[in-house]
mmCIF file of C-alpha atoms and ligand atoms in Angstrom:
data_model
loop_
_atom_site.group_PDB
_atom_site.id
_atom_site.type_symbol
_atom_site.label_atom_id
_atom_site.label_comp_id
_atom_site.label_asym_id
_atom_site.label_seq_id
_atom_site.Cartn_x
_atom_site.Cartn_y
_atom_site.Cartn_z
ATOM 1 C CA UNK A 86 6.718 14.332 -11.921
ATOM 2 C CA UNK A 87 7.554 11.258 -10.186
ATOM 3 C CA UNK A 88 6.864 7.647 -11.778
ATOM 4 C CA UNK A 89 7.899 4.098 -11.419
ATOM 5 C CA UNK A 90 7.401 1.102 -13.564
ATOM 6 C CA UNK A 91 7.648 -2.437 -12.379
ATOM 7 C CA UNK A 92 8.534 -5.655 -14.473
ATOM 8 C CA UNK A 93 8.682 -9.253 -13.415
ATOM 9 C CA UNK A 94 6.631 -12.450 -13.285
ATOM 10 C CA UNK A 95 5.892 -14.176 -9.995
ATOM 11 C CA UNK A 96 8.502 -17.134 -10.704
ATOM 12 C CA UNK A 97 10.591 -15.491 -13.374
ATOM 13 C CA UNK A 98 14.164 -14.561 -12.574
ATOM 14 C CA UNK A 99 13.340 -11.282 -10.730
ATOM 15 C CA UNK A 100 11.375 -8.356 -10.127
ATOM 16 C CA UNK A 101 12.683 -4.995 -11.305
ATOM 17 C CA UNK A 102 11.500 -1.492 -10.739
ATOM 18 C CA UNK A 103 12.707 1.917 -12.100
ATOM 19 C CA UNK A 104 11.955 4.945 -10.143
ATOM 20 C CA UNK A 105 12.181 8.522 -11.756
ATOM 21 C CA UNK A 106 11.933 12.117 -10.847
ATOM 22 C CA UNK A 107 13.177 12.203 -7.270
ATOM 23 C CA UNK A 108 15.663 15.176 -6.497
ATOM 24 C CA UNK A 109 19.256 14.536 -5.812
ATOM 25 C CA UNK A 110 21.043 14.229 -2.454
ATOM 26 C CA UNK A 111 18.239 12.267 -0.933
ATOM 27 C CA UNK A 112 19.827 9.774 1.558
ATOM 28 C CA UNK A 113 18.874 6.211 0.804
ATOM 29 C CA UNK A 114 20.389 2.791 1.487
ATOM 30 C CA UNK A 115 19.667 -0.826 0.430
ATOM 31 C CA UNK A 116 19.242 -1.706 4.093
ATOM 32 C CA UNK A 117 16.568 0.771 4.537
ATOM 33 C CA UNK A 118 14.725 -0.560 1.322
ATOM 34 C CA UNK A 119 15.165 -4.038 2.565
ATOM 35 C CA UNK A 120 13.765 -3.290 6.169
ATOM 36 C CA UNK A 121 10.403 -2.429 4.308
ATOM 37 C CA UNK A 122 10.551 -5.467 2.075
ATOM 38 C CA UNK A 123 10.737 -7.526 5.206
ATOM 39 C CA UNK A 124 7.791 -5.977 6.804
ATOM 40 C CA UNK A 125 5.863 -6.898 3.485
ATOM 41 C CA UNK A 126 6.693 -10.507 3.864
ATOM 42 C CA UNK A 127 5.510 -10.785 7.480
ATOM 43 C CA UNK A 128 2.080 -11.858 8.880
ATOM 44 C CA UNK A 129 0.406 -14.998 10.135
ATOM 45 C CA UNK A 130 -1.387 -16.741 7.349
ATOM 46 C CA UNK A 131 1.136 -16.365 4.559
ATOM 47 C CA UNK A 132 1.848 -19.456 2.377
ATOM 48 C CA UNK A 133 5.013 -21.464 1.827
ATOM 49 C CA UNK A 134 6.385 -18.948 -0.620
ATOM 50 C CA UNK A 135 7.394 -16.546 2.101
ATOM 51 C CA UNK A 136 9.504 -19.330 3.667
ATOM 52 C CA UNK A 137 11.709 -19.459 0.415
ATOM 53 C CA UNK A 138 12.046 -15.929 -0.230
ATOM 54 C CA UNK A 139 13.848 -13.226 1.734
ATOM 55 C CA UNK A 140 13.433 -10.334 -0.503
ATOM 56 C CA UNK A 141 16.336 -7.979 -1.047
ATOM 57 C CA UNK A 142 16.578 -5.195 -3.455
ATOM 58 C CA UNK A 143 19.759 -4.467 -5.146
ATOM 59 C CA UNK A 144 20.077 -0.693 -6.453
ATOM 60 C CA UNK A 145 21.795 -0.785 -9.732
ATOM 61 C CA UNK A 146 21.649 3.125 -10.501
ATOM 62 C CA UNK A 147 20.878 6.561 -9.441
ATOM 63 C CA UNK A 148 22.639 6.423 -6.176
ATOM 64 C CA UNK A 149 26.340 7.346 -5.242
ATOM 65 C CA UNK A 150 27.694 7.176 -2.033
ATOM 66 C CA UNK A 151 24.499 6.582 -0.246
ATOM 67 C CA UNK A 152 22.594 9.473 -2.009
ATOM 68 C CA UNK A 153 20.330 9.978 -4.965
ATOM 69 C CA UNK A 154 21.825 11.392 -8.233
ATOM 70 C CA UNK A 155 18.631 12.642 -9.618
ATOM 71 C CA UNK A 156 18.871 10.039 -12.323
ATOM 72 C CA UNK A 157 16.622 6.918 -12.385
ATOM 73 C CA UNK A 158 16.889 4.586 -9.605
ATOM 74 C CA UNK A 159 16.808 0.837 -10.967
ATOM 75 C CA UNK A 160 16.328 -1.854 -8.309
ATOM 76 C CA UNK A 161 16.514 -5.565 -8.619
ATOM 77 C CA UNK A 162 15.008 -8.122 -6.457
ATOM 78 C CA UNK A 163 15.764 -11.657 -7.281
ATOM 79 C CA UNK A 164 13.253 -14.477 -6.923
ATOM 80 C CA UNK A 165 14.948 -17.256 -5.025
ATOM 81 C CA UNK A 166 12.029 -19.605 -6.019
ATOM 82 C CA UNK A 167 13.216 -19.019 -9.911
ATOM 83 C CA UNK A 168 15.702 -22.061 -9.117
ATOM 84 C CA UNK A 169 12.478 -24.447 -9.212
ATOM 85 C CA UNK A 170 10.898 -22.848 -12.010
ATOM 86 C CA UNK A 171 13.628 -22.251 -14.654
ATOM 87 C CA UNK A 172 12.058 -24.700 -17.071
ATOM 88 C CA UNK A 173 8.599 -23.830 -16.582
ATOM 89 C CA UNK A 174 9.403 -20.039 -16.838
ATOM 90 C CA UNK A 175 11.916 -20.218 -19.456
ATOM 91 C CA UNK A 176 12.576 -17.336 -21.446
ATOM 92 C CA UNK A 177 13.623 -19.356 -24.560
ATOM 93 C CA UNK A 178 11.307 -21.936 -26.298
ATOM 94 C CA UNK A 179 11.820 -25.279 -24.864
ATOM 95 C CA UNK A 180 11.405 -28.750 -26.083
ATOM 96 C CA UNK A 181 10.040 -30.581 -23.011
ATOM 97 C CA UNK A 182 6.221 -30.503 -22.786
ATOM 98 C CA UNK A 183 4.938 -28.406 -19.758
ATOM 99 C CA UNK A 184 1.555 -28.884 -18.146
ATOM 100 C CA UNK A 185 -0.756 -26.260 -19.475
ATOM 101 C CA UNK A 186 -3.236 -24.745 -16.827
ATOM 102 C CA UNK A 187 -6.940 -24.779 -18.092
ATOM 103 C CA UNK A 188 -8.861 -24.359 -14.785
ATOM 104 C CA UNK A 189 -9.547 -20.809 -13.823
ATOM 105 C CA UNK A 190 -9.882 -19.910 -10.382
ATOM 106 C CA UNK A 191 -12.828 -17.479 -9.716
ATOM 107 C CA UNK A 192 -11.710 -14.082 -8.166
ATOM 108 C CA UNK A 193 -8.186 -14.265 -9.830
ATOM 109 C CA UNK A 194 -7.317 -12.733 -13.061
ATOM 110 C CA UNK A 195 -7.007 -16.160 -14.750
ATOM 111 C CA UNK A 196 -10.225 -15.985 -16.751
ATOM 112 C CA UNK A 197 -10.095 -12.461 -17.845
ATOM 113 C CA UNK A 198 -6.394 -12.871 -18.565
ATOM 114 C CA UNK A 199 -6.774 -15.796 -21.061
ATOM 115 C CA UNK A 200 -9.847 -14.429 -22.583
ATOM 116 C CA UNK A 201 -8.112 -10.868 -23.236
ATOM 117 C CA UNK A 202 -4.574 -11.862 -24.107
ATOM 118 C CA UNK A 203 -5.392 -14.955 -26.223
ATOM 119 C CA UNK A 204 -3.511 -17.331 -24.085
ATOM 120 C CA UNK A 205 -3.624 -21.187 -24.405
ATOM 121 C CA UNK A 206 -2.212 -21.436 -20.699
ATOM 122 C CA UNK A 207 -3.592 -19.749 -17.622
ATOM 123 C CA UNK A 208 0.048 -19.666 -16.348
ATOM 124 C CA UNK A 209 0.572 -16.722 -18.426
ATOM 125 C CA UNK A 210 -2.005 -14.753 -16.492
ATOM 126 C CA UNK A 211 -1.176 -16.063 -13.106
ATOM 127 C CA UNK A 212 2.470 -14.909 -13.301
ATOM 128 C CA UNK A 213 2.015 -11.035 -13.653
ATOM 129 C CA UNK A 214 -1.332 -10.885 -11.767
ATOM 130 C CA UNK A 215 0.260 -12.381 -8.777
ATOM 131 C CA UNK A 216 0.708 -10.241 -5.793
ATOM 132 C CA UNK A 217 4.449 -10.880 -5.971
ATOM 133 C CA UNK A 218 4.720 -7.606 -7.951
ATOM 134 C CA UNK A 219 3.886 -5.838 -4.724
ATOM 135 C CA UNK A 220 7.416 -6.319 -3.544
ATOM 136 C CA UNK A 221 8.740 -4.132 -6.318
ATOM 137 C CA UNK A 222 6.289 -1.419 -5.411
ATOM 138 C CA UNK A 223 7.426 -1.423 -1.667
ATOM 139 C CA UNK A 224 10.799 -0.869 -2.997
ATOM 140 C CA UNK A 225 9.797 2.198 -5.208
ATOM 141 C CA UNK A 226 7.440 3.330 -2.225
ATOM 142 C CA UNK A 227 10.207 3.329 0.379
ATOM 143 C CA UNK A 228 12.305 5.913 -1.788
ATOM 144 C CA UNK A 229 9.009 8.111 -1.531
ATOM 145 C CA UNK A 230 8.752 7.324 2.341
ATOM 146 C CA UNK A 231 12.421 8.380 2.863
ATOM 147 C CA UNK A 232 11.942 11.390 1.137
ATOM 148 C CA UNK A 233 8.653 12.367 3.229
ATOM 149 C CA UNK A 234 10.750 11.532 6.520
ATOM 150 C CA UNK A 235 12.944 14.448 5.689
ATOM 151 C CA UNK A 236 9.931 16.837 5.973
ATOM 152 C CA UNK A 237 8.541 15.075 9.237
ATOM 153 C CA UNK A 238 5.842 13.343 7.186
ATOM 154 C CA UNK A 239 5.380 9.685 8.560
ATOM 155 C CA UNK A 240 3.110 6.947 7.640
ATOM 156 C CA UNK A 241 1.828 3.965 9.488
ATOM 157 C CA UNK A 242 -0.743 1.247 9.334
ATOM 158 C CA UNK A 243 -2.843 -1.314 11.440
ATOM 159 C CA UNK A 244 -5.249 -4.087 10.544
ATOM 160 C CA UNK A 245 -8.691 -3.292 11.779
ATOM 161 C CA UNK A 246 -10.337 -6.777 11.059
ATOM 162 C CA UNK A 247 -9.832 -10.252 9.381
ATOM 163 C CA UNK A 248 -12.498 -12.204 8.752
ATOM 164 C CA UNK A 249 -15.074 -9.947 10.499
ATOM 165 C CA UNK A 250 -13.125 -9.897 13.681
ATOM 166 C CA UNK A 251 -13.027 -6.341 15.145
ATOM 167 C CA UNK A 252 -11.067 -4.755 17.973
ATOM 168 C CA UNK A 253 -13.043 -4.009 21.168
ATOM 169 C CA UNK A 254 -11.775 -0.352 21.323
ATOM 170 C CA UNK A 255 -12.288 1.726 18.117
ATOM 171 C CA UNK A 256 -9.070 3.357 17.685
ATOM 172 C CA UNK A 257 -10.266 5.038 14.527
ATOM 173 C CA UNK A 258 -12.660 6.929 16.705
ATOM 174 C CA UNK A 259 -9.513 8.793 17.872
ATOM 175 C CA UNK A 260 -8.268 9.511 14.627
ATOM 176 C CA UNK A 261 -11.524 10.824 13.489
ATOM 177 C CA UNK A 262 -12.176 13.017 16.575
ATOM 178 C CA UNK A 263 -8.786 14.365 16.516
ATOM 179 C CA UNK A 264 -7.991 13.111 19.796
ATOM 180 C CA UNK A 265 -4.350 12.516 18.967
ATOM 181 C CA UNK A 266 -1.486 14.437 20.502
ATOM 182 C CA UNK A 267 -0.464 17.529 18.387
ATOM 183 C CA UNK A 268 3.000 15.995 17.568
ATOM 184 C CA UNK A 269 1.446 12.447 16.782
ATOM 185 C CA UNK A 270 3.651 10.444 14.451
ATOM 186 C CA UNK A 271 1.667 7.911 12.292
ATOM 187 C CA UNK A 272 4.927 5.855 12.285
ATOM 188 C CA UNK A 273 4.088 5.244 15.918
ATOM 189 C CA UNK A 274 1.000 3.276 15.012
ATOM 190 C CA UNK A 275 3.273 0.956 12.851
ATOM 191 C CA UNK A 276 5.809 0.628 15.736
ATOM 192 C CA UNK A 277 3.063 -1.110 17.577
ATOM 193 C CA UNK A 278 1.324 -3.150 14.826
ATOM 194 C CA UNK A 279 4.638 -4.409 13.537
ATOM 195 C CA UNK A 280 4.744 -6.337 16.813
ATOM 196 C CA UNK A 281 1.387 -8.175 16.174
ATOM 197 C CA UNK A 282 1.493 -11.408 14.065
ATOM 198 C CA UNK A 283 -1.572 -9.921 12.191
ATOM 199 C CA UNK A 284 -0.701 -6.107 12.595
ATOM 200 C CA UNK A 285 -3.574 -5.374 15.099
ATOM 201 C CA UNK A 286 -3.356 -2.983 18.078
ATOM 202 C CA UNK A 287 -4.844 -5.480 20.621
ATOM 203 C CA UNK A 288 -3.688 -8.567 21.973
ATOM 204 C CA UNK A 289 -6.824 -10.154 22.533
ATOM 205 C CA UNK A 290 -8.211 -9.578 19.029
ATOM 206 C CA UNK A 291 -5.013 -11.075 17.707
ATOM 207 C CA UNK A 292 -5.635 -14.293 19.411
ATOM 208 C CA UNK A 293 -9.196 -14.312 18.158
ATOM 209 C CA UNK A 294 -8.010 -13.570 14.665
ATOM 210 C CA UNK A 295 -5.404 -16.321 14.655
ATOM 211 C CA UNK A 296 -7.876 -18.684 15.733
ATOM 212 C CA UNK A 297 -10.150 -17.760 12.840
ATOM 213 C CA UNK A 298 -7.260 -17.935 10.380
ATOM 214 C CA UNK A 299 -6.549 -21.500 11.939
ATOM 215 C CA UNK A 300 -10.116 -22.641 11.191
ATOM 216 C CA UNK A 301 -10.193 -21.069 7.740
ATOM 217 C CA UNK A 302 -6.687 -23.030 6.962
ATOM 218 C CA UNK A 303 -8.489 -26.398 8.265
ATOM 219 C CA UNK A 304 -11.230 -25.804 5.966
ATOM 220 C CA UNK A 305 -8.965 -25.027 2.987
ATOM 221 C CA UNK A 306 -10.407 -21.581 3.148
ATOM 222 C CA UNK A 307 -8.930 -17.998 3.149
ATOM 223 C CA UNK A 308 -10.015 -14.712 4.627
ATOM 224 C CA UNK A 309 -9.841 -10.789 3.822
ATOM 225 C CA UNK A 310 -10.060 -8.012 6.149
ATOM 226 C CA UNK A 311 -9.852 -4.288 6.678
ATOM 227 C CA UNK A 312 -6.924 -2.068 7.524
ATOM 228 C CA UNK A 313 -6.177 1.683 8.112
ATOM 229 C CA UNK A 314 -3.121 3.545 6.562
ATOM 230 C CA UNK A 315 -2.302 6.938 8.173
ATOM 231 C CA UNK A 316 0.157 9.794 6.967
ATOM 232 C CA UNK A 317 0.870 12.417 9.677
ATOM 233 C CA UNK A 318 2.927 15.785 9.243
ATOM 234 C CA UNK A 319 1.319 16.342 5.744
ATOM 235 C CA UNK A 320 1.317 20.040 5.130
ATOM 236 C CA UNK A 321 -1.749 22.175 3.985
ATOM 237 C CA UNK A 322 -2.283 22.376 0.386
ATOM 238 C CA UNK A 323 -1.243 18.925 -1.514
ATOM 239 C CA UNK A 324 -3.601 18.463 -4.291
ATOM 240 C CA UNK A 325 -5.989 20.813 -5.888
ATOM 241 C CA UNK A 326 -9.826 20.973 -6.697
ATOM 242 C CA UNK A 327 -8.993 22.471 -10.162
ATOM 243 C CA UNK A 328 -9.325 19.048 -11.983
ATOM 244 C CA UNK A 329 -10.476 15.477 -11.605
ATOM 245 C CA UNK A 330 -7.004 14.186 -11.625
ATOM 246 C CA UNK A 331 -5.341 16.710 -9.501
ATOM 247 C CA UNK A 332 -7.355 15.882 -6.399
ATOM 248 C CA UNK A 333 -5.295 14.113 -3.691
ATOM 249 C CA UNK A 334 -8.190 11.763 -2.464
ATOM 250 C CA UNK A 335 -8.745 10.690 -6.156
ATOM 251 C CA UNK A 336 -5.047 9.845 -6.516
ATOM 252 C CA UNK A 337 -4.996 7.869 -3.090
ATOM 253 C CA UNK A 338 -8.067 5.929 -4.062
ATOM 254 C CA UNK A 339 -6.604 5.006 -7.492
ATOM 255 C CA UNK A 340 -3.205 3.853 -5.779
ATOM 256 C CA UNK A 341 -4.999 1.748 -2.999
ATOM 257 C CA UNK A 342 -7.306 0.223 -5.405
ATOM 258 C CA UNK A 343 -4.383 -0.818 -7.603
ATOM 259 C CA UNK A 344 -3.233 -3.253 -4.775
ATOM 260 C CA UNK A 345 -4.153 -6.868 -5.572
ATOM 261 C CA UNK A 346 -7.551 -7.707 -3.830
ATOM 262 C CA UNK A 347 -8.264 -4.387 -2.689
ATOM 263 C CA UNK A 348 -11.877 -3.863 -3.277
ATOM 264 C CA UNK A 349 -12.881 -0.794 -1.329
ATOM 265 C CA UNK A 350 -11.122 2.406 -0.166
ATOM 266 C CA UNK A 351 -12.505 4.905 2.140
ATOM 267 C CA UNK A 352 -11.251 8.233 3.180
ATOM 268 C CA UNK A 353 -11.927 9.789 6.882
ATOM 269 C CA UNK A 354 -15.499 8.560 8.030
ATOM 270 C CA UNK A 355 -16.424 7.792 4.415
ATOM 271 C CA UNK A 356 -19.656 5.518 4.231
ATOM 272 C CA UNK A 357 -20.371 6.415 7.778
ATOM 273 C CA UNK A 358 -20.875 10.049 6.765
ATOM 274 C CA UNK A 359 -23.606 9.094 4.260
ATOM 275 C CA UNK A 360 -25.870 8.195 7.305
ATOM 276 C CA UNK A 361 -25.300 11.337 9.329
ATOM 277 C CA UNK A 362 -26.677 14.899 9.519
ATOM 278 C CA UNK A 363 -24.328 17.442 7.877
ATOM 279 C CA UNK A 364 -23.940 19.025 11.478
ATOM 280 C CA UNK A 365 -22.256 15.845 12.645
ATOM 281 C CA UNK A 366 -20.389 15.266 9.593
ATOM 282 C CA UNK A 367 -17.853 18.197 8.911
ATOM 283 C CA UNK A 368 -15.031 19.356 10.867
ATOM 284 C CA UNK A 369 -15.744 22.538 12.755
ATOM 285 C CA UNK A 370 -13.009 25.390 12.396
ATOM 286 C CA UNK A 371 -11.913 26.754 15.612
ATOM 287 C CA UNK A 372 -9.169 28.993 17.080
ATOM 288 C CA UNK A 373 -6.589 27.436 19.065
ATOM 289 C CA UNK A 374 -4.220 30.421 20.683
ATOM 290 C CA UNK A 375 -4.714 32.377 17.505
ATOM 291 C CA UNK A 376 -4.169 29.588 15.089
ATOM 292 C CA UNK A 377 -6.682 28.018 13.112
ATOM 293 C CA UNK A 378 -7.698 24.450 13.931
ATOM 294 C CA UNK A 379 -10.370 21.565 13.610
ATOM 295 C CA UNK A 380 -12.362 20.021 16.243
ATOM 296 C CA UNK A 381 -12.309 16.668 14.371
ATOM 297 C CA UNK A 382 -10.806 15.024 11.415
ATOM 298 C CA UNK A 383 -13.908 13.184 9.901
ATOM 299 C CA UNK A 384 -12.733 14.417 6.519
ATOM 300 C CA UNK A 385 -9.456 12.095 7.016
ATOM 301 C CA UNK A 386 -7.423 15.039 6.317
ATOM 302 C CA UNK A 387 -8.699 16.123 2.815
ATOM 303 C CA UNK A 388 -11.118 18.812 1.919
ATOM 304 C CA UNK A 389 -11.805 19.657 -1.687
ATOM 305 C CA UNK A 390 -9.132 17.374 -2.932
ATOM 306 C CA UNK A 391 -6.713 19.250 -0.961
ATOM 307 C CA UNK A 392 -4.675 18.310 2.298
ATOM 308 C CA UNK A 393 -5.946 19.988 5.439
ATOM 309 C CA UNK A 394 -2.630 19.469 7.478
ATOM 310 C CA UNK A 395 -4.452 16.915 9.665
ATOM 311 C CA UNK A 396 -3.523 13.264 9.435
ATOM 312 C CA UNK A 397 -4.688 11.349 6.259
ATOM 313 C CA UNK A 398 -6.710 8.533 7.191
ATOM 314 C CA UNK A 399 -7.359 5.852 4.600
ATOM 315 C CA UNK A 400 -9.460 2.648 5.307
ATOM 316 C CA UNK A 401 -9.482 -0.166 2.849
ATOM 317 C CA UNK A 402 -10.895 -3.699 2.395
ATOM 318 C CA UNK A 403 -9.144 -6.691 0.926
ATOM 319 C CA UNK A 404 -11.163 -9.669 -0.268
ATOM 320 C CA UNK A 405 -10.288 -13.138 0.819
ATOM 321 C CA UNK A 406 -7.384 -14.688 -1.286
ATOM 322 C CA UNK A 407 -8.803 -16.364 -4.627
ATOM 323 C CA UNK A 408 -6.786 -19.769 -4.340
ATOM 324 C CA UNK A 409 -8.890 -22.069 -2.026
ATOM 325 C CA UNK A 410 -7.653 -25.462 -1.042
ATOM 326 C CA UNK A 411 -11.166 -26.613 -0.918
ATOM 327 C CA UNK A 412 -12.270 -25.222 -4.156
ATOM 328 C CA UNK A 413 -15.559 -23.629 -5.365
ATOM 329 C CA UNK A 414 -17.057 -24.250 -8.858
ATOM 330 C CA UNK A 415 -15.168 -23.537 -12.086
ATOM 331 C CA UNK A 416 -15.008 -24.833 -15.788
ATOM 332 C CA UNK A 417 -12.297 -26.737 -17.337
ATOM 333 C CA UNK A 418 -11.656 -24.810 -20.495
ATOM 334 C CA UNK A 419 -10.154 -27.961 -22.290
ATOM 335 C CA UNK A 420 -13.033 -30.287 -21.727
ATOM 336 C CA UNK A 421 -15.672 -27.404 -21.129
ATOM 337 C CA UNK A 422 -16.862 -29.458 -18.155
ATOM 338 C CA UNK A 423 -17.798 -28.431 -14.671
ATOM 339 C CA UNK A 424 -14.876 -28.927 -12.155
ATOM 340 C CA UNK A 425 -13.400 -27.616 -8.953
ATOM 341 C CA UNK A 426 -11.237 -24.567 -9.249
ATOM 342 C CA UNK A 427 -7.361 -25.281 -9.481
ATOM 343 C CA UNK A 428 -5.411 -25.286 -6.278
ATOM 344 C CA UNK A 429 -2.057 -23.398 -6.395
ATOM 345 C CA UNK A 430 0.198 -22.701 -3.705
ATOM 346 C CA UNK A 431 -0.891 -19.327 -2.029
ATOM 347 C CA UNK A 432 -1.338 -17.588 1.122
ATOM 348 C CA UNK A 433 -4.534 -17.918 3.382
ATOM 349 C CA UNK A 434 -4.511 -14.631 4.660
ATOM 350 C CA UNK A 435 -2.441 -11.474 3.269
ATOM 351 C CA UNK A 436 -4.176 -8.372 5.071
ATOM 352 C CA UNK A 437 -1.155 -7.535 7.137
ATOM 353 C CA UNK A 438 1.066 -7.556 4.029
ATOM 354 C CA UNK A 439 -1.546 -5.421 2.391
ATOM 355 C CA UNK A 440 -1.405 -2.933 4.932
ATOM 356 C CA UNK A 441 2.414 -2.503 4.436
ATOM 357 C CA UNK A 442 1.912 -2.467 0.641
ATOM 358 C CA UNK A 443 -0.552 0.548 1.225
ATOM 359 C CA UNK A 444 1.735 2.243 3.237
ATOM 360 C CA UNK A 445 4.061 2.327 0.414
ATOM 361 C CA UNK A 446 1.326 3.392 -2.032
ATOM 362 C CA UNK A 447 0.320 6.267 0.257
ATOM 363 C CA UNK A 448 3.938 7.405 0.563
ATOM 364 C CA UNK A 449 4.071 7.376 -3.238
ATOM 365 C CA UNK A 450 0.948 9.435 -3.695
ATOM 366 C CA UNK A 451 1.686 12.018 -1.021
ATOM 367 C CA UNK A 452 5.413 12.357 -2.419
ATOM 368 C CA UNK A 453 3.957 12.802 -5.957
ATOM 369 C CA UNK A 454 1.748 15.718 -4.883
ATOM 370 C CA UNK A 455 4.491 17.008 -2.471
ATOM 371 C CA UNK A 456 7.053 17.226 -5.358
ATOM 372 C CA UNK A 457 4.651 18.667 -7.799
ATOM 373 C CA UNK A 458 3.944 21.384 -5.344
ATOM 374 C CA UNK A 459 7.229 22.289 -4.044
ATOM 375 C CA UNK A 460 9.498 20.928 -6.704
ATOM 376 C CA UNK A 461 13.361 21.366 -6.954
ATOM 377 C CA UNK A 462 16.020 19.286 -8.590
ATOM 378 C CA UNK A 463 18.004 18.855 -5.391
ATOM 379 C CA UNK A 464 16.663 18.183 -1.783
ATOM 380 C CA UNK A 465 18.145 21.497 -0.900
ATOM 381 C CA UNK A 466 16.290 23.380 -3.260
ATOM 382 C CA UNK A 467 13.138 21.397 -2.296
ATOM 383 C CA UNK A 468 13.573 22.077 1.432
ATOM 384 C CA UNK A 469 13.866 25.934 0.685
ATOM 385 C CA UNK A 470 10.752 26.052 -1.273
ATOM 386 C CA UNK A 471 8.993 24.081 1.340
ATOM 387 C CA UNK A 472 9.866 26.185 4.462
ATOM 388 C CA UNK A 473 9.276 29.232 2.589
ATOM 389 C CA UNK A 474 5.690 28.072 1.902
ATOM 390 C CA UNK A 475 4.974 26.856 5.363
ATOM 391 C CA UNK A 476 6.603 30.060 7.098
ATOM 392 C CA UNK A 477 4.415 32.313 5.381
ATOM 393 C CA UNK A 478 1.157 30.370 4.963
ATOM 394 C CA UNK A 479 -0.803 31.774 7.990
ATOM 395 C CA UNK A 480 0.704 35.100 7.823
ATOM 396 C CA UNK A 481 -0.589 35.260 4.232
ATOM 397 C CA UNK A 482 -4.194 34.364 5.278
ATOM 398 C CA UNK A 483 -4.172 37.091 8.198
ATOM 399 C CA UNK A 484 -2.808 39.661 5.966
ATOM 400 C CA UNK A 485 -5.230 38.966 3.035
ATOM 401 C CA UNK A 486 -8.180 38.992 5.277
ATOM 402 C CA UNK A 487 -7.177 42.002 7.554
ATOM 403 C CA UNK A 488 -10.028 44.698 7.348
HETATM 404 C C1 EPS B 1005 3.414 -13.535 -3.151
HETATM 405 C C2 EPS B 1005 3.913 -14.293 -3.879
HETATM 406 C C3 EPS B 1005 3.116 -15.585 -4.366
HETATM 407 C C4 EPS B 1005 1.856 -15.732 -3.330
HETATM 408 C C5 EPS B 1005 1.014 -14.617 -3.250
HETATM 409 C C6 EPS B 1005 1.878 -13.313 -2.713
HETATM 410 O O1 EPS B 1005 3.811 -16.881 -4.508
HETATM 411 P P1 EPS B 1005 3.402 -18.054 -4.990
HETATM 412 O O2 EPS B 1005 2.282 -17.905 -5.981
HETATM 413 O O3 EPS B 1005 4.645 -18.757 -5.314
HETATM 414 O O4 EPS B 1005 2.921 -18.862 -3.840
HETATM 415 O O5 EPS B 1005 2.278 -16.202 -2.166
HETATM 416 O O6 EPS B 1005 0.289 -14.240 -4.220
HETATM 417 C C7 EPS B 1005 -1.053 -14.420 -4.067
HETATM 418 C C8 EPS B 1005 -1.602 -14.661 -2.879
HETATM 419 C C9 EPS B 1005 -1.809 -14.229 -5.267
HETATM 420 O O7 EPS B 1005 -2.964 -14.420 -5.176
HETATM 421 O O8 EPS B 1005 -1.323 -13.806 -6.186
HETATM 422 C C10 EPS B 1005 4.203 -12.415 -2.670
HETATM 423 O O9 EPS B 1005 5.420 -12.243 -2.856
HETATM 424 O O10 EPS B 1005 3.592 -11.505 -1.886
#
């Protein structure tokens, strides 16, 4: 069972993460992890913080000569901005008086945080609820991604819409209608969207979105959006229908929902299926040269909580960033008077970053179920288990049903 635990405040000294349960002998490097951290920082509409930070993970344990040892991998990501926050975020008690924050921002964890943890300063809620924590998650998810690559499983993402601006062509249709090449690599989607300032697949849409972000910025406003995260090369049989917590779709929904500001997750055609006849909803089973295949992939690669072998397609929605430069209504908890919500340095749009974080979370969820199914203490043992299952899979079906 793999697990990870992150620690760190947004303006504290550093973020840390401990990743446990990966087999030995998996090749991993700081450079590889940092290339993913860089992708998370990118995107038009980010705030000033991203100009201060250039996130780098230092591996402190669990790796020797470029390969995992099977022991916990600890990683450290220093917050450069810490230099400016040493007094405000001091670990030791201090004599100077610091300004306490008493005006909560609607949509952030400010009010629930002080209510729940009995704080007298909203800063205490802001720090850990900030999306800065996702840098540590991307570091953890990148180890999962590295493992999956060794088995031909790749992950990609693109932004579908920001502020309600959708593409002209519907690429998702291609995914749902199983119109992709047999050797489709989800990674190739990211190769394309990585080139866009807002992770979209169409140039025209990009300029429309940038115009919309500029107008939001001018008005002191923020925007959210929708994005797709796709995994290809996933074998048949990850997850099970035996229990609520063994279903792959349930695992993925949980891990996506845990990303800051994500408010909706959909697998395959999701909500659209609720409007259709059954005959137009399910993926017909067909024979392609003696091999069982599917006409479509409306189920998004998961049936009965189990992977079907087709690409896993996850669509998610991120709400607009909660910090507004033209704030909406709030209450000052010190005076109990109506005021404008507090302004705080923030992003205007972070949907492109959210899609990259989602790639890491999808890699994590798939790796978790992959390792549960195939197991093994070393990468070599895992490879043996995987290939013996895969080689025999269709042979077994044929043999079992031969009359
Ligand atoms: C973020 C760091 C934060 C924000 C953003 C994401 O840095 P700071 O608060 O110092 O500007 O830029 O966080 C949020 C938008 C949020 O609502 O928490 C990061 O590293 O991704």
